[in-house]
PDB file of C-alpha atoms in Angstrom:
ATOM      1  CA  UNK A   1      44.300  18.423  -5.922  1.00  0.00           C
ATOM      2  CA  UNK A   2      45.593  20.223  -8.993  1.00  0.00           C
ATOM      3  CA  UNK A   3      46.567  23.885  -8.427  1.00  0.00           C
ATOM      4  CA  UNK A   4      44.116  25.165 -11.055  1.00  0.00           C
ATOM      5  CA  UNK A   5      41.257  23.205  -9.456  1.00  0.00           C
ATOM      6  CA  UNK A   6      42.126  24.659  -6.063  1.00  0.00           C
ATOM      7  CA  UNK A   7      42.293  28.174  -7.536  1.00  0.00           C
ATOM      8  CA  UNK A   8      38.855  27.783  -9.164  1.00  0.00           C
ATOM      9  CA  UNK A   9      37.382  26.450  -5.919  1.00  0.00           C
ATOM     10  CA  UNK A  10      38.938  29.305  -3.907  1.00  0.00           C
ATOM     11  CA  UNK A  11      37.575  31.887  -6.361  1.00  0.00           C
ATOM     12  CA  UNK A  12      34.075  30.397  -6.145  1.00  0.00           C
ATOM     13  CA  UNK A  13      34.216  30.413  -2.342  1.00  0.00           C
ATOM     14  CA  UNK A  14      35.363  34.039  -2.381  1.00  0.00           C
ATOM     15  CA  UNK A  15      32.449  35.027  -4.631  1.00  0.00           C
ATOM     16  CA  UNK A  16      29.961  33.248  -2.345  1.00  0.00           C
ATOM     17  CA  UNK A  17      31.545  34.985   0.652  1.00  0.00           C
ATOM     18  CA  UNK A  18      31.191  38.373  -1.065  1.00  0.00           C
ATOM     19  CA  UNK A  19      27.544  37.633  -1.893  1.00  0.00           C
ATOM     20  CA  UNK A  20      26.838  36.703   1.721  1.00  0.00           C
ATOM     21  CA  UNK A  21      28.517  39.881   2.933  1.00  0.00           C
ATOM     22  CA  UNK A  22      26.417  42.025   0.551  1.00  0.00           C
ATOM     23  CA  UNK A  23      23.257  40.218   1.647  1.00  0.00           C
ATOM     24  CA  UNK A  24      24.151  40.810   5.294  1.00  0.00           C
ATOM     25  CA  UNK A  25      24.599  44.547   4.681  1.00  0.00           C
ATOM     26  CA  UNK A  26      21.249  44.727   2.837  1.00  0.00           C
ATOM     27  CA  UNK A  27      19.525  42.967   5.725  1.00  0.00           C
ATOM     28  CA  UNK A  28      21.041  45.347   8.229  1.00  0.00           C
ATOM     29  CA  UNK A  29      19.714  48.306   6.240  1.00  0.00           C
ATOM     30  CA  UNK A  30      16.260  46.766   5.718  1.00  0.00           C
ATOM     31  CA  UNK A  31      15.615  45.661   9.303  1.00  0.00           C
ATOM     32  CA  UNK A  32      16.397  47.426  12.533  1.00  0.00           C
ATOM     33  CA  UNK A  33      15.725  44.338  14.623  1.00  0.00           C
ATOM     34  CA  UNK A  34      18.956  42.768  15.817  1.00  0.00           C
ATOM     35  CA  UNK A  35      17.718  39.205  16.164  1.00  0.00           C
ATOM     36  CA  UNK A  36      16.780  38.740  12.503  1.00  0.00           C
ATOM     37  CA  UNK A  37      18.445  35.639  11.130  1.00  0.00           C
ATOM     38  CA  UNK A  38      19.189  35.341   7.427  1.00  0.00           C
ATOM     39  CA  UNK A  39      19.398  32.187   5.350  1.00  0.00           C
ATOM     40  CA  UNK A  40      20.562  32.385   1.731  1.00  0.00           C
ATOM     41  CA  UNK A  41      20.393  29.871  -1.093  1.00  0.00           C
ATOM     42  CA  UNK A  42      24.065  29.039  -0.482  1.00  0.00           C
ATOM     43  CA  UNK A  43      23.280  28.232   3.177  1.00  0.00           C
ATOM     44  CA  UNK A  44      20.533  25.835   2.077  1.00  0.00           C
ATOM     45  CA  UNK A  45      22.922  24.064  -0.312  1.00  0.00           C
ATOM     46  CA  UNK A  46      25.361  23.556   2.559  1.00  0.00           C
ATOM     47  CA  UNK A  47      22.696  22.013   4.790  1.00  0.00           C
ATOM     48  CA  UNK A  48      21.762  19.004   2.662  1.00  0.00           C
ATOM     49  CA  UNK A  49      19.906  16.346   4.658  1.00  0.00           C
ATOM     50  CA  UNK A  50      18.289  13.110   3.565  1.00  0.00           C
ATOM     51  CA  UNK A  51      20.170  13.467   0.292  1.00  0.00           C
ATOM     52  CA  UNK A  52      18.339  16.628  -0.808  1.00  0.00           C
ATOM     53  CA  UNK A  53      18.299  20.352  -0.156  1.00  0.00           C
ATOM     54  CA  UNK A  54      15.437  20.942   2.262  1.00  0.00           C
ATOM     55  CA  UNK A  55      14.759  24.527   3.183  1.00  0.00           C
ATOM     56  CA  UNK A  56      13.197  24.001   6.620  1.00  0.00           C
ATOM     57  CA  UNK A  57      15.876  21.548   7.695  1.00  0.00           C
ATOM     58  CA  UNK A  58      18.487  24.166   6.833  1.00  0.00           C
ATOM     59  CA  UNK A  59      16.620  26.638   9.058  1.00  0.00           C
ATOM     60  CA  UNK A  60      17.011  24.209  11.965  1.00  0.00           C
ATOM     61  CA  UNK A  61      20.725  25.043  11.984  1.00  0.00           C
ATOM     62  CA  UNK A  62      19.994  28.615  13.121  1.00  0.00           C
ATOM     63  CA  UNK A  63      20.249  29.608  16.803  1.00  0.00           C
ATOM     64  CA  UNK A  64      16.957  29.287  18.687  1.00  0.00           C
ATOM     65  CA  UNK A  65      15.433  26.951  16.094  1.00  0.00           C
ATOM     66  CA  UNK A  66      15.085  23.199  16.446  1.00  0.00           C
ATOM     67  CA  UNK A  67      12.847  20.338  15.329  1.00  0.00           C
ATOM     68  CA  UNK A  68      10.348  18.259  17.249  1.00  0.00           C
ATOM     69  CA  UNK A  69      12.270  15.105  16.309  1.00  0.00           C
ATOM     70  CA  UNK A  70      14.738  13.888  13.677  1.00  0.00           C
ATOM     71  CA  UNK A  71      12.001  13.053  11.152  1.00  0.00           C
ATOM     72  CA  UNK A  72      10.050  16.298  11.270  1.00  0.00           C
ATOM     73  CA  UNK A  73      10.813  19.444   9.300  1.00  0.00           C
ATOM     74  CA  UNK A  74       8.533  21.491  11.561  1.00  0.00           C
ATOM     75  CA  UNK A  75      10.335  24.365  13.226  1.00  0.00           C
ATOM     76  CA  UNK A  76      10.201  24.905  16.963  1.00  0.00           C
ATOM     77  CA  UNK A  77      11.303  28.484  17.491  1.00  0.00           C
ATOM     78  CA  UNK A  78      12.433  29.273  21.023  1.00  0.00           C
ATOM     79  CA  UNK A  79      10.469  26.238  22.213  1.00  0.00           C
ATOM     80  CA  UNK A  80       7.136  27.344  20.722  1.00  0.00           C
ATOM     81  CA  UNK A  81       5.041  24.980  18.591  1.00  0.00           C
ATOM     82  CA  UNK A  82       5.152  25.022  14.784  1.00  0.00           C
ATOM     83  CA  UNK A  83       1.652  26.500  14.450  1.00  0.00           C
ATOM     84  CA  UNK A  84       2.888  29.678  16.168  1.00  0.00           C
ATOM     85  CA  UNK A  85       5.316  30.471  13.345  1.00  0.00           C
ATOM     86  CA  UNK A  86       3.926  32.469  10.412  1.00  0.00           C
ATOM     87  CA  UNK A  87       5.505  31.675   7.015  1.00  0.00           C
ATOM     88  CA  UNK A  88       5.178  34.147   4.143  1.00  0.00           C
ATOM     89  CA  UNK A  89       6.499  34.007   0.577  1.00  0.00           C
ATOM     90  CA  UNK A  90       6.923  37.462  -0.989  1.00  0.00           C
ATOM     91  CA  UNK A  91       4.384  38.764   1.526  1.00  0.00           C
ATOM     92  CA  UNK A  92       1.742  36.087   0.923  1.00  0.00           C
ATOM     93  CA  UNK A  93       1.012  33.662   3.786  1.00  0.00           C
ATOM     94  CA  UNK A  94       1.766  29.956   3.332  1.00  0.00           C
ATOM     95  CA  UNK A  95      -0.627  27.969   5.483  1.00  0.00           C
ATOM     96  CA  UNK A  96       0.902  24.512   5.097  1.00  0.00           C
ATOM     97  CA  UNK A  97       4.477  24.705   3.779  1.00  0.00           C
ATOM     98  CA  UNK A  98       5.261  21.034   4.570  1.00  0.00           C
ATOM     99  CA  UNK A  99       4.465  17.749   2.823  1.00  0.00           C
ATOM    100  CA  UNK A 100       5.083  14.005   3.285  1.00  0.00           C
ATOM    101  CA  UNK A 101       3.501  14.081   6.767  1.00  0.00           C
ATOM    102  CA  UNK A 102       5.694  17.016   7.803  1.00  0.00           C
ATOM    103  CA  UNK A 103       8.977  15.361   6.856  1.00  0.00           C
ATOM    104  CA  UNK A 104       9.903  17.695   3.985  1.00  0.00           C
ATOM    105  CA  UNK A 105       9.512  21.307   3.044  1.00  0.00           C
ATOM    106  CA  UNK A 106       6.971  22.073   0.328  1.00  0.00           C
ATOM    107  CA  UNK A 107       8.933  25.211  -0.550  1.00  0.00           C
ATOM    108  CA  UNK A 108      11.248  24.665  -3.496  1.00  0.00           C
ATOM    109  CA  UNK A 109      14.661  25.793  -2.307  1.00  0.00           C
ATOM    110  CA  UNK A 110      15.585  26.765  -5.880  1.00  0.00           C
ATOM    111  CA  UNK A 111      12.836  29.411  -5.826  1.00  0.00           C
ATOM    112  CA  UNK A 112      14.014  31.057  -2.588  1.00  0.00           C
ATOM    113  CA  UNK A 113      16.660  33.741  -2.870  1.00  0.00           C
ATOM    114  CA  UNK A 114      16.779  34.622   0.827  1.00  0.00           C
ATOM    115  CA  UNK A 115      14.850  34.024   3.998  1.00  0.00           C
ATOM    116  CA  UNK A 116      14.595  36.186   7.078  1.00  0.00           C
ATOM    117  CA  UNK A 117      13.579  34.582  10.356  1.00  0.00           C
ATOM    118  CA  UNK A 118      12.228  37.060  12.893  1.00  0.00           C
ATOM    119  CA  UNK A 119      12.177  35.027  16.125  1.00  0.00           C
ATOM    120  CA  UNK A 120      11.320  37.864  18.471  1.00  0.00           C
ATOM    121  CA  UNK A 121      10.327  41.482  18.079  1.00  0.00           C
ATOM    122  CA  UNK A 122       9.551  42.240  14.455  1.00  0.00           C
ATOM    123  CA  UNK A 123       8.097  44.993  12.281  1.00  0.00           C
ATOM    124  CA  UNK A 124       4.301  45.307  12.343  1.00  0.00           C
ATOM    125  CA  UNK A 125       4.257  44.999   8.547  1.00  0.00           C
ATOM    126  CA  UNK A 126       5.098  41.285   8.855  1.00  0.00           C
ATOM    127  CA  UNK A 127       1.846  40.443  10.645  1.00  0.00           C
ATOM    128  CA  UNK A 128       1.195  37.953  13.379  1.00  0.00           C
ATOM    129  CA  UNK A 129       3.154  34.931  14.440  1.00  0.00           C
ATOM    130  CA  UNK A 130       3.373  34.199  18.159  1.00  0.00           C
ATOM    131  CA  UNK A 131       6.821  32.625  18.089  1.00  0.00           C
ATOM    132  CA  UNK A 132       8.342  33.841  14.835  1.00  0.00           C
ATOM    133  CA  UNK A 133       7.767  35.043  11.306  1.00  0.00           C
ATOM    134  CA  UNK A 134       9.638  33.434   8.435  1.00  0.00           C
ATOM    135  CA  UNK A 135       9.785  35.898   5.551  1.00  0.00           C
ATOM    136  CA  UNK A 136      10.778  34.114   2.318  1.00  0.00           C
ATOM    137  CA  UNK A 137      11.851  36.125  -0.720  1.00  0.00           C
ATOM    138  CA  UNK A 138      11.857  34.751  -4.250  1.00  0.00           C
ATOM    139  CA  UNK A 139      15.093  34.284  -6.107  1.00  0.00           C
ATOM    140  CA  UNK A 140      15.798  36.689  -8.937  1.00  0.00           C
ATOM    141  CA  UNK A 141      15.487  35.200 -12.396  1.00  0.00           C
ATOM    142  CA  UNK A 142      18.147  35.382 -15.069  1.00  0.00           C
ATOM    143  CA  UNK A 143      17.781  38.579 -17.045  1.00  0.00           C
ATOM    144  CA  UNK A 144      20.032  37.669 -19.951  1.00  0.00           C
ATOM    145  CA  UNK A 145      17.315  35.807 -21.838  1.00  0.00           C
ATOM    146  CA  UNK A 146      19.352  32.624 -21.935  1.00  0.00           C
ATOM    147  CA  UNK A 147      17.647  29.436 -20.889  1.00  0.00           C
ATOM    148  CA  UNK A 148      19.162  27.969 -17.714  1.00  0.00           C
ATOM    149  CA  UNK A 149      18.137  25.181 -15.410  1.00  0.00           C
ATOM    150  CA  UNK A 150      18.880  23.295 -12.225  1.00  0.00           C
ATOM    151  CA  UNK A 151      17.944  19.739 -11.368  1.00  0.00           C
ATOM    152  CA  UNK A 152      18.210  17.495  -8.349  1.00  0.00           C
ATOM    153  CA  UNK A 153      17.646  13.816  -7.777  1.00  0.00           C
ATOM    154  CA  UNK A 154      17.548  12.537  -4.194  1.00  0.00           C
ATOM    155  CA  UNK A 155      16.431   9.542  -2.215  1.00  0.00           C
ATOM    156  CA  UNK A 156      12.912  10.948  -1.756  1.00  0.00           C
ATOM    157  CA  UNK A 157      12.219  13.199  -4.726  1.00  0.00           C
ATOM    158  CA  UNK A 158      13.290  14.641  -8.049  1.00  0.00           C
ATOM    159  CA  UNK A 159      12.883  18.195  -9.277  1.00  0.00           C
ATOM    160  CA  UNK A 160      13.878  20.525 -12.080  1.00  0.00           C
ATOM    161  CA  UNK A 161      13.800  24.296 -12.229  1.00  0.00           C
TER     162      UNK A 161
END
């Protein structure tokens, strides 16, 4: 690997590390619960499965979260069924955030800036959810006025944002 390529890659990794650290500090200020788990857009990119970035499959990498089987994207939180997990997006409930018979997430990972999984005790403002509440927050848009985009082509789908 060329030294300049390595330097660019190291700088990018350092920036992502700084962003994760800032996000962690913001979460600690926003929530007093200690078992809140955070998943950022960078974490989702690292957890590519089936050739595409799937948000719920990336959540399965968190402690206390698993799947019913290898094909399902449904989350089993601390052994509880999927229907006992409440999913909200910017405070609005999502009643069926899966598609393709539960194999893939219906939430576009490019639209999610951060996700907070509350697997236990949680603030009353988050509402009900017997096993957990997954609080999704939208990703901030570009404020410079320049047109930007992201695209992805995988084995099962194609998308552009």
